[in-house]
mmCIF file with all atom_site columns, C-alpha atoms in Angstrom:
data_model
loop_
_atom_site.group_PDB
_atom_site.id
_atom_site.type_symbol
_atom_site.label_atom_id
_atom_site.label_alt_id
_atom_site.label_comp_id
_atom_site.label_asym_id
_atom_site.label_entity_id
_atom_site.label_seq_id
_atom_site.pdbx_PDB_ins_code
_atom_site.Cartn_x
_atom_site.Cartn_y
_atom_site.Cartn_z
_atom_site.occupancy
_atom_site.B_iso_or_equiv
_atom_site.pdbx_formal_charge
_atom_site.auth_seq_id
_atom_site.auth_comp_id
_atom_site.auth_asym_id
_atom_site.auth_atom_id
_atom_site.pdbx_PDB_model_num
ATOM 1   C CA . MET A 1 1   ? -63.363 -2.343 -32.757 1.00 81.00 ? 1   MET A CA 1
ATOM 2   C CA . LEU A 1 2   ? -60.230 -0.379 -32.056 1.00 85.00 ? 2   LEU A CA 1
ATOM 3   C CA . LYS A 1 3   ? -57.146 -2.383 -31.144 1.00 92.00 ? 3   LYS A CA 1
ATOM 4   C CA . ALA A 1 4   ? -53.959 -1.244 -29.471 1.00 95.00 ? 4   ALA A CA 1
ATOM 5   C CA . LYS A 1 5   ? -51.875 -2.091 -32.547 1.00 95.00 ? 5   LYS A CA 1
ATOM 6   C CA . ASP A 1 6   ? -53.984 0.272  -34.670 1.00 95.00 ? 6   ASP A CA 1
ATOM 7   C CA . ILE A 1 7   ? -53.564 3.099  -32.166 1.00 97.00 ? 7   ILE A CA 1
ATOM 8   C CA . LEU A 1 8   ? -49.815 2.467  -31.939 1.00 97.00 ? 8   LEU A CA 1
ATOM 9   C CA . GLN A 1 9   ? -49.594 2.939  -35.708 1.00 97.00 ? 9   GLN A CA 1
ATOM 10  C CA . GLN A 1 10  ? -51.393 6.283  -35.399 1.00 97.00 ? 10  GLN A CA 1
ATOM 11  C CA . LEU A 1 11  ? -49.116 7.339  -32.551 1.00 98.00 ? 11  LEU A CA 1
ATOM 12  C CA . GLU A 1 12  ? -46.021 6.352  -34.501 1.00 97.00 ? 12  GLU A CA 1
ATOM 13  C CA . ALA A 1 13  ? -47.160 8.548  -37.398 1.00 97.00 ? 13  ALA A CA 1
ATOM 14  C CA . LEU A 1 14  ? -47.428 11.469 -34.976 1.00 97.00 ? 14  LEU A CA 1
ATOM 15  C CA . GLY A 1 15  ? -43.940 10.973 -33.549 1.00 97.00 ? 15  GLY A CA 1
ATOM 16  C CA . ASN A 1 16  ? -41.662 13.973 -33.100 1.00 96.00 ? 16  ASN A CA 1
ATOM 17  C CA . GLU A 1 17  ? -37.893 13.710 -32.606 1.00 96.00 ? 17  GLU A CA 1
ATOM 18  C CA . LYS A 1 18  ? -37.694 16.774 -30.351 1.00 97.00 ? 18  LYS A CA 1
ATOM 19  C CA . VAL A 1 19  ? -40.456 15.491 -28.066 1.00 97.00 ? 19  VAL A CA 1
ATOM 20  C CA . HIS A 1 20  ? -38.776 12.081 -28.001 1.00 97.00 ? 20  HIS A CA 1
ATOM 21  C CA . ALA A 1 21  ? -35.518 13.716 -26.893 1.00 97.00 ? 21  ALA A CA 1
ATOM 22  C CA . GLN A 1 22  ? -37.280 15.848 -24.271 1.00 96.00 ? 22  GLN A CA 1
ATOM 23  C CA . ASN A 1 23  ? -39.063 12.811 -22.837 1.00 97.00 ? 23  ASN A CA 1
ATOM 24  C CA . LYS A 1 24  ? -35.822 10.865 -22.761 1.00 96.00 ? 24  LYS A CA 1
ATOM 25  C CA . LYS A 1 25  ? -34.066 13.714 -20.950 1.00 95.00 ? 25  LYS A CA 1
ATOM 26  C CA . ARG A 1 26  ? -36.823 13.731 -18.328 1.00 94.00 ? 26  ARG A CA 1
ATOM 27  C CA . GLY A 1 27  ? -36.475 10.010 -17.669 1.00 95.00 ? 27  GLY A CA 1
ATOM 28  C CA . ALA A 1 28  ? -38.707 8.257  -20.206 1.00 96.00 ? 28  ALA A CA 1
ATOM 29  C CA . SER A 1 29  ? -37.734 4.944  -21.768 1.00 95.00 ? 29  SER A CA 1
ATOM 30  C CA . ASP A 1 30  ? -36.929 4.425  -25.454 1.00 95.00 ? 30  ASP A CA 1
ATOM 31  C CA . ASN A 1 31  ? -40.307 2.722  -25.894 1.00 97.00 ? 31  ASN A CA 1
ATOM 32  C CA . GLN A 1 32  ? -41.926 5.876  -27.231 1.00 98.00 ? 32  GLN A CA 1
ATOM 33  C CA . PHE A 1 33  ? -42.589 7.823  -30.426 1.00 98.00 ? 33  PHE A CA 1
ATOM 34  C CA . GLY A 1 34  ? -42.411 11.302 -28.899 1.00 97.00 ? 34  GLY A CA 1
ATOM 35  C CA . VAL A 1 35  ? -45.960 12.446 -29.592 1.00 98.00 ? 35  VAL A CA 1
ATOM 36  C CA . LYS A 1 36  ? -46.879 16.000 -28.626 1.00 98.00 ? 36  LYS A CA 1
ATOM 37  C CA . MET A 1 37  ? -49.340 16.323 -25.737 1.00 97.00 ? 37  MET A CA 1
ATOM 38  C CA . GLY A 1 38  ? -51.767 18.244 -27.948 1.00 97.00 ? 38  GLY A CA 1
ATOM 39  C CA . ASP A 1 39  ? -51.841 15.401 -30.471 1.00 98.00 ? 39  ASP A CA 1
ATOM 40  C CA . ILE A 1 40  ? -52.414 12.845 -27.703 1.00 98.00 ? 40  ILE A CA 1
ATOM 41  C CA . ARG A 1 41  ? -55.338 14.889 -26.367 1.00 98.00 ? 41  ARG A CA 1
ATOM 42  C CA . THR A 1 42  ? -56.806 15.254 -29.863 1.00 98.00 ? 42  THR A CA 1
ATOM 43  C CA . LEU A 1 43  ? -56.621 11.499 -30.390 1.00 97.00 ? 43  LEU A CA 1
ATOM 44  C CA . ALA A 1 44  ? -58.219 10.879 -26.989 1.00 98.00 ? 44  ALA A CA 1
ATOM 45  C CA . LYS A 1 45  ? -61.145 13.153 -27.906 1.00 97.00 ? 45  LYS A CA 1
ATOM 46  C CA . LYS A 1 46  ? -61.709 11.126 -31.082 1.00 96.00 ? 46  LYS A CA 1
ATOM 47  C CA . ILE A 1 47  ? -61.599 7.802  -29.234 1.00 96.00 ? 47  ILE A CA 1
ATOM 48  C CA . LYS A 1 48  ? -63.563 9.051  -26.194 1.00 96.00 ? 48  LYS A CA 1
ATOM 49  C CA . THR A 1 49  ? -63.817 6.687  -23.215 1.00 97.00 ? 49  THR A CA 1
ATOM 50  C CA . ASN A 1 50  ? -62.694 3.141  -23.984 1.00 97.00 ? 50  ASN A CA 1
ATOM 51  C CA . HIS A 1 51  ? -61.671 1.227  -20.888 1.00 97.00 ? 51  HIS A CA 1
ATOM 52  C CA . GLU A 1 52  ? -60.614 -2.046 -22.519 1.00 97.00 ? 52  GLU A CA 1
ATOM 53  C CA . LEU A 1 53  ? -58.526 -0.262 -25.135 1.00 97.00 ? 53  LEU A CA 1
ATOM 54  C CA . ALA A 1 54  ? -56.929 1.811  -22.371 1.00 98.00 ? 54  ALA A CA 1
ATOM 55  C CA . LEU A 1 55  ? -55.831 -1.348 -20.560 1.00 98.00 ? 55  LEU A CA 1
ATOM 56  C CA . GLU A 1 56  ? -54.398 -2.754 -23.798 1.00 97.00 ? 56  GLU A CA 1
ATOM 57  C CA . LEU A 1 57  ? -52.496 0.450  -24.449 1.00 98.00 ? 57  LEU A CA 1
ATOM 58  C CA . TRP A 1 58  ? -51.135 0.530  -20.897 1.00 98.00 ? 58  TRP A CA 1
ATOM 59  C CA . ASP A 1 59  ? -49.828 -3.006 -21.238 1.00 97.00 ? 59  ASP A CA 1
ATOM 60  C CA . THR A 1 60  ? -47.703 -2.012 -24.253 1.00 97.00 ? 60  THR A CA 1
ATOM 61  C CA . GLU A 1 61  ? -45.530 0.057  -21.846 1.00 97.00 ? 61  GLU A CA 1
ATOM 62  C CA . ASN A 1 62  ? -45.175 2.623  -24.643 1.00 98.00 ? 62  ASN A CA 1
ATOM 63  C CA . VAL A 1 63  ? -44.876 6.153  -23.245 1.00 98.00 ? 63  VAL A CA 1
ATOM 64  C CA . ASP A 1 64  ? -47.306 7.772  -25.666 1.00 98.00 ? 64  ASP A CA 1
ATOM 65  C CA . ALA A 1 65  ? -49.769 4.892  -25.392 1.00 98.00 ? 65  ALA A CA 1
ATOM 66  C CA . ARG A 1 66  ? -49.778 5.221  -21.603 1.00 98.00 ? 66  ARG A CA 1
ATOM 67  C CA . PHE A 1 67  ? -50.460 8.954  -21.762 1.00 98.00 ? 67  PHE A CA 1
ATOM 68  C CA . LEU A 1 68  ? -53.371 8.204  -24.091 1.00 98.00 ? 68  LEU A CA 1
ATOM 69  C CA . ALA A 1 69  ? -54.619 5.332  -21.939 1.00 98.00 ? 69  ALA A CA 1
ATOM 70  C CA . ILE A 1 70  ? -54.905 7.630  -18.939 1.00 98.00 ? 70  ILE A CA 1
ATOM 71  C CA . LEU A 1 71  ? -57.219 9.963  -20.872 1.00 98.00 ? 71  LEU A CA 1
ATOM 72  C CA . ILE A 1 72  ? -59.622 7.252  -22.082 1.00 98.00 ? 72  ILE A CA 1
ATOM 73  C CA . ILE A 1 73  ? -59.723 4.925  -19.062 1.00 98.00 ? 73  ILE A CA 1
ATOM 74  C CA . GLU A 1 74  ? -62.635 4.643  -16.609 1.00 98.00 ? 74  GLU A CA 1
ATOM 75  C CA . PRO A 1 75  ? -61.028 4.924  -13.162 1.00 98.00 ? 75  PRO A CA 1
ATOM 76  C CA . GLU A 1 76  ? -63.899 3.407  -11.182 1.00 97.00 ? 76  GLU A CA 1
ATOM 77  C CA . LYS A 1 77  ? -63.703 0.229  -13.254 1.00 98.00 ? 77  LYS A CA 1
ATOM 78  C CA . LEU A 1 78  ? -60.203 -0.324 -11.875 1.00 98.00 ? 78  LEU A CA 1
ATOM 79  C CA . SER A 1 79  ? -59.738 -2.343 -8.699  1.00 97.00 ? 79  SER A CA 1
ATOM 80  C CA . LYS A 1 80  ? -57.381 -1.119 -5.994  1.00 97.00 ? 80  LYS A CA 1
ATOM 81  C CA . ASP A 1 81  ? -54.984 -3.927 -6.918  1.00 97.00 ? 81  ASP A CA 1
ATOM 82  C CA . GLN A 1 82  ? -55.023 -2.897 -10.576 1.00 98.00 ? 82  GLN A CA 1
ATOM 83  C CA . ILE A 1 83  ? -54.269 0.703  -9.668  1.00 98.00 ? 83  ILE A CA 1
ATOM 84  C CA . ALA A 1 84  ? -51.450 -0.367 -7.340  1.00 98.00 ? 84  ALA A CA 1
ATOM 85  C CA . LYS A 1 85  ? -49.863 -2.476 -10.089 1.00 98.00 ? 85  LYS A CA 1
ATOM 86  C CA . MET A 1 86  ? -50.220 0.302  -12.649 1.00 98.00 ? 86  MET A CA 1
ATOM 87  C CA . VAL A 1 87  ? -48.629 2.848  -10.328 1.00 98.00 ? 87  VAL A CA 1
ATOM 88  C CA . SER A 1 88  ? -45.653 0.643  -9.479  1.00 97.00 ? 88  SER A CA 1
ATOM 89  C CA . SER A 1 89  ? -45.135 -0.291 -13.143 1.00 97.00 ? 89  SER A CA 1
ATOM 90  C CA . GLU A 1 90  ? -44.456 3.285  -14.305 1.00 97.00 ? 90  GLU A CA 1
ATOM 91  C CA . LYS A 1 91  ? -41.200 5.011  -13.381 1.00 96.00 ? 91  LYS A CA 1
ATOM 92  C CA . PHE A 1 92  ? -41.507 8.025  -15.714 1.00 97.00 ? 92  PHE A CA 1
ATOM 93  C CA . VAL A 1 93  ? -42.754 10.732 -13.351 1.00 96.00 ? 93  VAL A CA 1
ATOM 94  C CA . ASN A 1 94  ? -44.629 12.668 -16.049 1.00 97.00 ? 94  ASN A CA 1
ATOM 95  C CA . ILE A 1 95  ? -46.866 9.652  -16.679 1.00 98.00 ? 95  ILE A CA 1
ATOM 96  C CA . ALA A 1 96  ? -47.070 8.935  -12.945 1.00 97.00 ? 96  ALA A CA 1
ATOM 97  C CA . ASP A 1 97  ? -48.306 12.459 -12.279 1.00 97.00 ? 97  ASP A CA 1
ATOM 98  C CA . TRP A 1 98  ? -50.866 12.280 -15.088 1.00 97.00 ? 98  TRP A CA 1
ATOM 99  C CA . PHE A 1 99  ? -52.095 8.993  -13.644 1.00 98.00 ? 99  PHE A CA 1
ATOM 100 C CA . TYR A 1 100 ? -52.453 10.691 -10.265 1.00 97.00 ? 100 TYR A CA 1
ATOM 101 C CA . SER A 1 101 ? -54.328 13.675 -11.717 1.00 97.00 ? 101 SER A CA 1
ATOM 102 C CA . TYR A 1 102 ? -56.712 11.781 -13.994 1.00 97.00 ? 102 TYR A CA 1
ATOM 103 C CA . VAL A 1 103 ? -57.161 8.433  -12.231 1.00 98.00 ? 103 VAL A CA 1
ATOM 104 C CA . ILE A 1 104 ? -56.158 8.409  -8.564  1.00 97.00 ? 104 ILE A CA 1
ATOM 105 C CA . LYS A 1 105 ? -57.082 11.909 -7.360  1.00 95.00 ? 105 LYS A CA 1
ATOM 106 C CA . ASP A 1 106 ? -60.845 11.369 -7.657  1.00 92.00 ? 106 ASP A CA 1
ATOM 107 C CA . TYR A 1 107 ? -60.914 7.585  -7.188  1.00 97.00 ? 107 TYR A CA 1
ATOM 108 C CA . SER A 1 108 ? -63.539 6.571  -4.615  1.00 96.00 ? 108 SER A CA 1
ATOM 109 C CA . ALA A 1 109 ? -61.099 4.451  -2.547  1.00 97.00 ? 109 ALA A CA 1
ATOM 110 C CA . LYS A 1 110 ? -58.208 6.915  -2.740  1.00 97.00 ? 110 LYS A CA 1
ATOM 111 C CA . GLU A 1 111 ? -57.955 7.390  1.027   1.00 96.00 ? 111 GLU A CA 1
ATOM 112 C CA . SER A 1 112 ? -57.411 3.686  1.680   1.00 96.00 ? 112 SER A CA 1
ATOM 113 C CA . LEU A 1 113 ? -54.793 3.663  -1.082  1.00 97.00 ? 113 LEU A CA 1
ATOM 114 C CA . ARG A 1 114 ? -53.117 6.696  0.472   1.00 97.00 ? 114 ARG A CA 1
ATOM 115 C CA . GLN A 1 115 ? -52.940 5.043  3.877   1.00 96.00 ? 115 GLN A CA 1
ATOM 116 C CA . GLU A 1 116 ? -51.516 1.815  2.432   1.00 97.00 ? 116 GLU A CA 1
ATOM 117 C CA . TRP A 1 117 ? -48.949 3.560  0.258   1.00 98.00 ? 117 TRP A CA 1
ATOM 118 C CA . MET A 1 118 ? -47.737 5.886  3.018   1.00 97.00 ? 118 MET A CA 1
ATOM 119 C CA . HIS A 1 119 ? -46.036 2.807  4.497   1.00 94.00 ? 119 HIS A CA 1
ATOM 120 C CA . SER A 1 120 ? -44.918 1.178  1.237   1.00 95.00 ? 120 SER A CA 1
ATOM 121 C CA . ASN A 1 121 ? -41.313 0.611  0.218   1.00 95.00 ? 121 ASN A CA 1
ATOM 122 C CA . ASP A 1 122 ? -42.292 1.000  -3.455  1.00 97.00 ? 122 ASP A CA 1
ATOM 123 C CA . ILE A 1 123 ? -40.955 4.352  -4.671  1.00 98.00 ? 123 ILE A CA 1
ATOM 124 C CA . MET A 1 124 ? -43.828 5.089  -7.041  1.00 98.00 ? 124 MET A CA 1
ATOM 125 C CA . HIS A 1 125 ? -46.407 4.153  -4.403  1.00 98.00 ? 125 HIS A CA 1
ATOM 126 C CA . GLY A 1 126 ? -44.616 6.568  -2.092  1.00 98.00 ? 126 GLY A CA 1
ATOM 127 C CA . ARG A 1 127 ? -44.723 9.342  -4.678  1.00 98.00 ? 127 ARG A CA 1
ATOM 128 C CA . ALA A 1 128 ? -48.456 8.804  -5.205  1.00 98.00 ? 128 ALA A CA 1
ATOM 129 C CA . ALA A 1 129 ? -49.123 8.601  -1.454  1.00 98.00 ? 129 ALA A CA 1
ATOM 130 C CA . TRP A 1 130 ? -47.529 11.979 -0.821  1.00 98.00 ? 130 TRP A CA 1
ATOM 131 C CA . SER A 1 131 ? -49.367 13.450 -3.823  1.00 97.00 ? 131 SER A CA 1
ATOM 132 C CA . LEU A 1 132 ? -52.618 12.275 -2.239  1.00 98.00 ? 132 LEU A CA 1
ATOM 133 C CA . THR A 1 133 ? -51.510 13.646 1.120   1.00 98.00 ? 133 THR A CA 1
ATOM 134 C CA . SER A 1 134 ? -50.708 17.034 -0.400  1.00 97.00 ? 134 SER A CA 1
ATOM 135 C CA . GLY A 1 135 ? -54.202 17.009 -1.898  1.00 96.00 ? 135 GLY A CA 1
ATOM 136 C CA . CYS A 1 136 ? -55.694 16.154 1.496   1.00 96.00 ? 136 CYS A CA 1
ATOM 137 C CA . VAL A 1 137 ? -53.912 19.118 3.087   1.00 97.00 ? 137 VAL A CA 1
ATOM 138 C CA . ALA A 1 138 ? -55.634 21.381 0.580   1.00 92.00 ? 138 ALA A CA 1
ATOM 139 C CA . ARG A 1 139 ? -59.083 19.752 0.450   1.00 93.00 ? 139 ARG A CA 1
ATOM 140 C CA . ASN A 1 140 ? -59.811 17.582 3.515   1.00 93.00 ? 140 ASN A CA 1
ATOM 141 C CA . PRO A 1 141 ? -57.132 18.061 6.171   1.00 95.00 ? 141 PRO A CA 1
ATOM 142 C CA . GLU A 1 142 ? -59.395 16.677 8.890   1.00 95.00 ? 142 GLU A CA 1
ATOM 143 C CA . VAL A 1 143 ? -58.222 13.150 7.997   1.00 92.00 ? 143 VAL A CA 1
ATOM 144 C CA . LEU A 1 144 ? -54.588 14.091 8.677   1.00 96.00 ? 144 LEU A CA 1
ATOM 145 C CA . ASP A 1 145 ? -52.336 14.486 11.696  1.00 97.00 ? 145 ASP A CA 1
ATOM 146 C CA . LEU A 1 146 ? -50.399 17.506 10.452  1.00 98.00 ? 146 LEU A CA 1
ATOM 147 C CA . PRO A 1 147 ? -47.757 17.630 13.244  1.00 98.00 ? 147 PRO A CA 1
ATOM 148 C CA . ALA A 1 148 ? -47.006 13.935 12.643  1.00 98.00 ? 148 ALA A CA 1
ATOM 149 C CA . LEU A 1 149 ? -46.688 14.585 8.904   1.00 98.00 ? 149 LEU A CA 1
ATOM 150 C CA . LEU A 1 150 ? -44.207 17.373 9.566   1.00 98.00 ? 150 LEU A CA 1
ATOM 151 C CA . ASP A 1 151 ? -42.223 14.989 11.792  1.00 98.00 ? 151 ASP A CA 1
ATOM 152 C CA . ARG A 1 152 ? -42.098 12.408 8.994   1.00 98.00 ? 152 ARG A CA 1
ATOM 153 C CA . ILE A 1 153 ? -41.081 14.964 6.393   1.00 98.00 ? 153 ILE A CA 1
ATOM 154 C CA . GLU A 1 154 ? -38.307 16.337 8.587   1.00 98.00 ? 154 GLU A CA 1
ATOM 155 C CA . THR A 1 155 ? -36.973 12.840 9.317   1.00 98.00 ? 155 THR A CA 1
ATOM 156 C CA . GLU A 1 156 ? -37.516 11.020 6.018   1.00 98.00 ? 156 GLU A CA 1
ATOM 157 C CA . MET A 1 157 ? -37.277 13.587 3.238   1.00 98.00 ? 157 MET A CA 1
ATOM 158 C CA . PRO A 1 158 ? -33.467 13.976 3.254   1.00 97.00 ? 158 PRO A CA 1
ATOM 159 C CA . ASN A 1 159 ? -32.952 10.297 2.384   1.00 97.00 ? 159 ASN A CA 1
ATOM 160 C CA . ALA A 1 160 ? -36.089 9.725  0.319   1.00 97.00 ? 160 ALA A CA 1
ATOM 161 C CA . ALA A 1 161 ? -35.865 8.830  -3.362  1.00 97.00 ? 161 ALA A CA 1
ATOM 162 C CA . PRO A 1 162 ? -35.971 11.920 -5.603  1.00 96.00 ? 162 PRO A CA 1
ATOM 163 C CA . GLU A 1 163 ? -39.357 10.823 -6.958  1.00 97.00 ? 163 GLU A CA 1
ATOM 164 C CA . VAL A 1 164 ? -40.772 10.836 -3.424  1.00 97.00 ? 164 VAL A CA 1
ATOM 165 C CA . GLN A 1 165 ? -38.954 13.975 -2.277  1.00 97.00 ? 165 GLN A CA 1
ATOM 166 C CA . TRP A 1 166 ? -40.858 16.003 -4.862  1.00 97.00 ? 166 TRP A CA 1
ATOM 167 C CA . THR A 1 167 ? -44.321 15.148 -3.517  1.00 98.00 ? 167 THR A CA 1
ATOM 168 C CA . MET A 1 168 ? -43.210 15.221 0.127   1.00 98.00 ? 168 MET A CA 1
ATOM 169 C CA . ASN A 1 169 ? -41.986 18.739 -0.555  1.00 98.00 ? 169 ASN A CA 1
ATOM 170 C CA . SER A 1 170 ? -45.368 19.625 -2.035  1.00 98.00 ? 170 SER A CA 1
ATOM 171 C CA . THR A 1 171 ? -47.032 18.410 1.165   1.00 98.00 ? 171 THR A CA 1
ATOM 172 C CA . LEU A 1 172 ? -44.632 20.489 3.274   1.00 98.00 ? 172 LEU A CA 1
ATOM 173 C CA . ALA A 1 173 ? -45.386 23.597 1.225   1.00 98.00 ? 173 ALA A CA 1
ATOM 174 C CA . GLN A 1 174 ? -49.148 23.046 1.324   1.00 98.00 ? 174 GLN A CA 1
ATOM 175 C CA . ILE A 1 175 ? -49.108 22.740 5.119   1.00 98.00 ? 175 ILE A CA 1
ATOM 176 C CA . GLY A 1 176 ? -47.140 25.987 5.383   1.00 98.00 ? 176 GLY A CA 1
ATOM 177 C CA . ILE A 1 177 ? -49.453 27.785 2.970   1.00 98.00 ? 177 ILE A CA 1
ATOM 178 C CA . LYS A 1 178 ? -52.792 26.574 4.332   1.00 97.00 ? 178 LYS A CA 1
ATOM 179 C CA . PHE A 1 179 ? -52.118 26.512 8.080   1.00 97.00 ? 179 PHE A CA 1
ATOM 180 C CA . PRO A 1 180 ? -50.675 29.641 9.732   1.00 97.00 ? 180 PRO A CA 1
ATOM 181 C CA . GLU A 1 181 ? -50.259 27.768 13.018  1.00 98.00 ? 181 GLU A CA 1
ATOM 182 C CA . PHE A 1 182 ? -47.783 25.376 11.354  1.00 98.00 ? 182 PHE A CA 1
ATOM 183 C CA . ARG A 1 183 ? -46.182 27.891 8.994   1.00 98.00 ? 183 ARG A CA 1
ATOM 184 C CA . ASP A 1 184 ? -43.118 28.678 11.070  1.00 98.00 ? 184 ASP A CA 1
ATOM 185 C CA . ARG A 1 185 ? -42.354 24.994 11.533  1.00 98.00 ? 185 ARG A CA 1
ATOM 186 C CA . ALA A 1 186 ? -42.810 24.269 7.815   1.00 98.00 ? 186 ALA A CA 1
ATOM 187 C CA . LEU A 1 187 ? -40.508 27.157 6.937   1.00 98.00 ? 187 LEU A CA 1
ATOM 188 C CA . SER A 1 188 ? -37.962 25.967 9.493   1.00 98.00 ? 188 SER A CA 1
ATOM 189 C CA . ILE A 1 189 ? -37.983 22.414 8.102   1.00 98.00 ? 189 ILE A CA 1
ATOM 190 C CA . GLY A 1 190 ? -37.570 23.739 4.574   1.00 98.00 ? 190 GLY A CA 1
ATOM 191 C CA . GLU A 1 191 ? -34.619 25.898 5.561   1.00 98.00 ? 191 GLU A CA 1
ATOM 192 C CA . LYS A 1 192 ? -33.028 23.121 7.597   1.00 98.00 ? 192 LYS A CA 1
ATOM 193 C CA . LEU A 1 193 ? -33.273 20.513 4.833   1.00 98.00 ? 193 LEU A CA 1
ATOM 194 C CA . GLY A 1 194 ? -32.403 22.927 2.016   1.00 98.00 ? 194 GLY A CA 1
ATOM 195 C CA . ILE A 1 195 ? -33.928 20.637 -0.624  1.00 98.00 ? 195 ILE A CA 1
ATOM 196 C CA . TYR A 1 196 ? -34.506 22.498 -3.932  1.00 98.00 ? 196 TYR A CA 1
ATOM 197 C CA . ARG A 1 197 ? -32.787 25.617 -2.542  1.00 96.00 ? 197 ARG A CA 1
ATOM 198 C CA . ASP A 1 198 ? -30.783 25.952 -5.790  1.00 95.00 ? 198 ASP A CA 1
ATOM 199 C CA . TYR A 1 199 ? -33.392 24.461 -8.127  1.00 95.00 ? 199 TYR A CA 1
ATOM 200 C CA . PRO A 1 200 ? -33.323 26.201 -11.544 1.00 93.00 ? 200 PRO A CA 1
ATOM 201 C CA . THR A 1 201 ? -36.557 28.124 -11.968 1.00 91.00 ? 201 THR A CA 1
ATOM 202 C CA . SER A 1 202 ? -37.807 29.788 -15.132 1.00 90.00 ? 202 SER A CA 1
ATOM 203 C CA . LYS A 1 203 ? -38.612 33.499 -15.088 1.00 88.00 ? 203 LYS A CA 1
ATOM 204 C CA . GLY A 1 204 ? -42.126 34.083 -13.773 1.00 87.00 ? 204 GLY A CA 1
ATOM 205 C CA . CYS A 1 205 ? -42.295 30.709 -12.025 1.00 92.00 ? 205 CYS A CA 1
ATOM 206 C CA . THR A 1 206 ? -42.159 30.107 -8.276  1.00 94.00 ? 206 THR A CA 1
ATOM 207 C CA . SER A 1 207 ? -39.246 28.118 -6.885  1.00 96.00 ? 207 SER A CA 1
ATOM 208 C CA . PRO A 1 208 ? -40.093 24.672 -5.440  1.00 97.00 ? 208 PRO A CA 1
ATOM 209 C CA . PHE A 1 209 ? -37.831 25.484 -2.459  1.00 98.00 ? 209 PHE A CA 1
ATOM 210 C CA . ALA A 1 210 ? -40.465 25.283 0.291   1.00 98.00 ? 210 ALA A CA 1
ATOM 211 C CA . PRO A 1 211 ? -39.690 28.560 2.133   1.00 98.00 ? 211 PRO A CA 1
ATOM 212 C CA . ILE A 1 212 ? -39.827 30.580 -1.094  1.00 97.00 ? 212 ILE A CA 1
ATOM 213 C CA . TRP A 1 213 ? -42.934 28.700 -2.286  1.00 97.00 ? 213 TRP A CA 1
ATOM 214 C CA . ILE A 1 214 ? -44.774 29.162 1.021   1.00 98.00 ? 214 ILE A CA 1
ATOM 215 C CA . ASN A 1 215 ? -43.944 32.838 1.404   1.00 97.00 ? 215 ASN A CA 1
ATOM 216 C CA . GLU A 1 216 ? -44.881 33.644 -2.180  1.00 96.00 ? 216 GLU A CA 1
ATOM 217 C CA . MET A 1 217 ? -48.253 31.889 -1.992  1.00 96.00 ? 217 MET A CA 1
ATOM 218 C CA . VAL A 1 218 ? -49.066 33.538 1.349   1.00 97.00 ? 218 VAL A CA 1
ATOM 219 C CA . ARG A 1 219 ? -48.110 36.924 -0.085  1.00 95.00 ? 219 ARG A CA 1
ATOM 220 C CA . ARG A 1 220 ? -50.490 36.421 -2.994  1.00 93.00 ? 220 ARG A CA 1
ATOM 221 C CA . GLN A 1 221 ? -53.347 35.557 -0.639  1.00 90.00 ? 221 GLN A CA 1
ATOM 222 C CA . GLU A 1 222 ? -52.911 38.688 1.454   1.00 85.00 ? 222 GLU A CA 1
#
């Protein structure tokens, strides 16, 4: 039976100084080996699904172990309370976003979690709530009050924690892209707030500044 300590030894052997430095620069803790994403995925394929091992690995708080845990966990075996604790326990946004993509996004009770977290003071719950809301805008907007969301974004985004601003901004952009009737307001809010206006963007990538993002995505759809 695989144990977390055995997996940690394998991860340590795969450690890379450059990846460690990159993770650190992006906000990760020193509790990491700096394993490349490709190596983590390869290890996950060898292990396959192993829920108990995933929980053990998560509890180590090691960055690489948590990335791996996300890939081998069984989301529906997690209670809502477990998910809430796991979300609030991880401040490194790269892990938080993986957890959203692989665990929360398709979780059966995600809508109740979204509603709870939209009113939480926990920063990482807030980030996840707005990620879920952005997903709702794209996939099932009928559960949302879009004008009320725009009101909240306009009022709250300027003073929100950076972690939350990022996913609020995604929601703003998605509303502007998907709903022509709200596009002008979304563009106006983006211009007024100016968040990410000067964000450094690599060549070939779209700026996260909402007006640029919205207009570019709309242009591509036309």
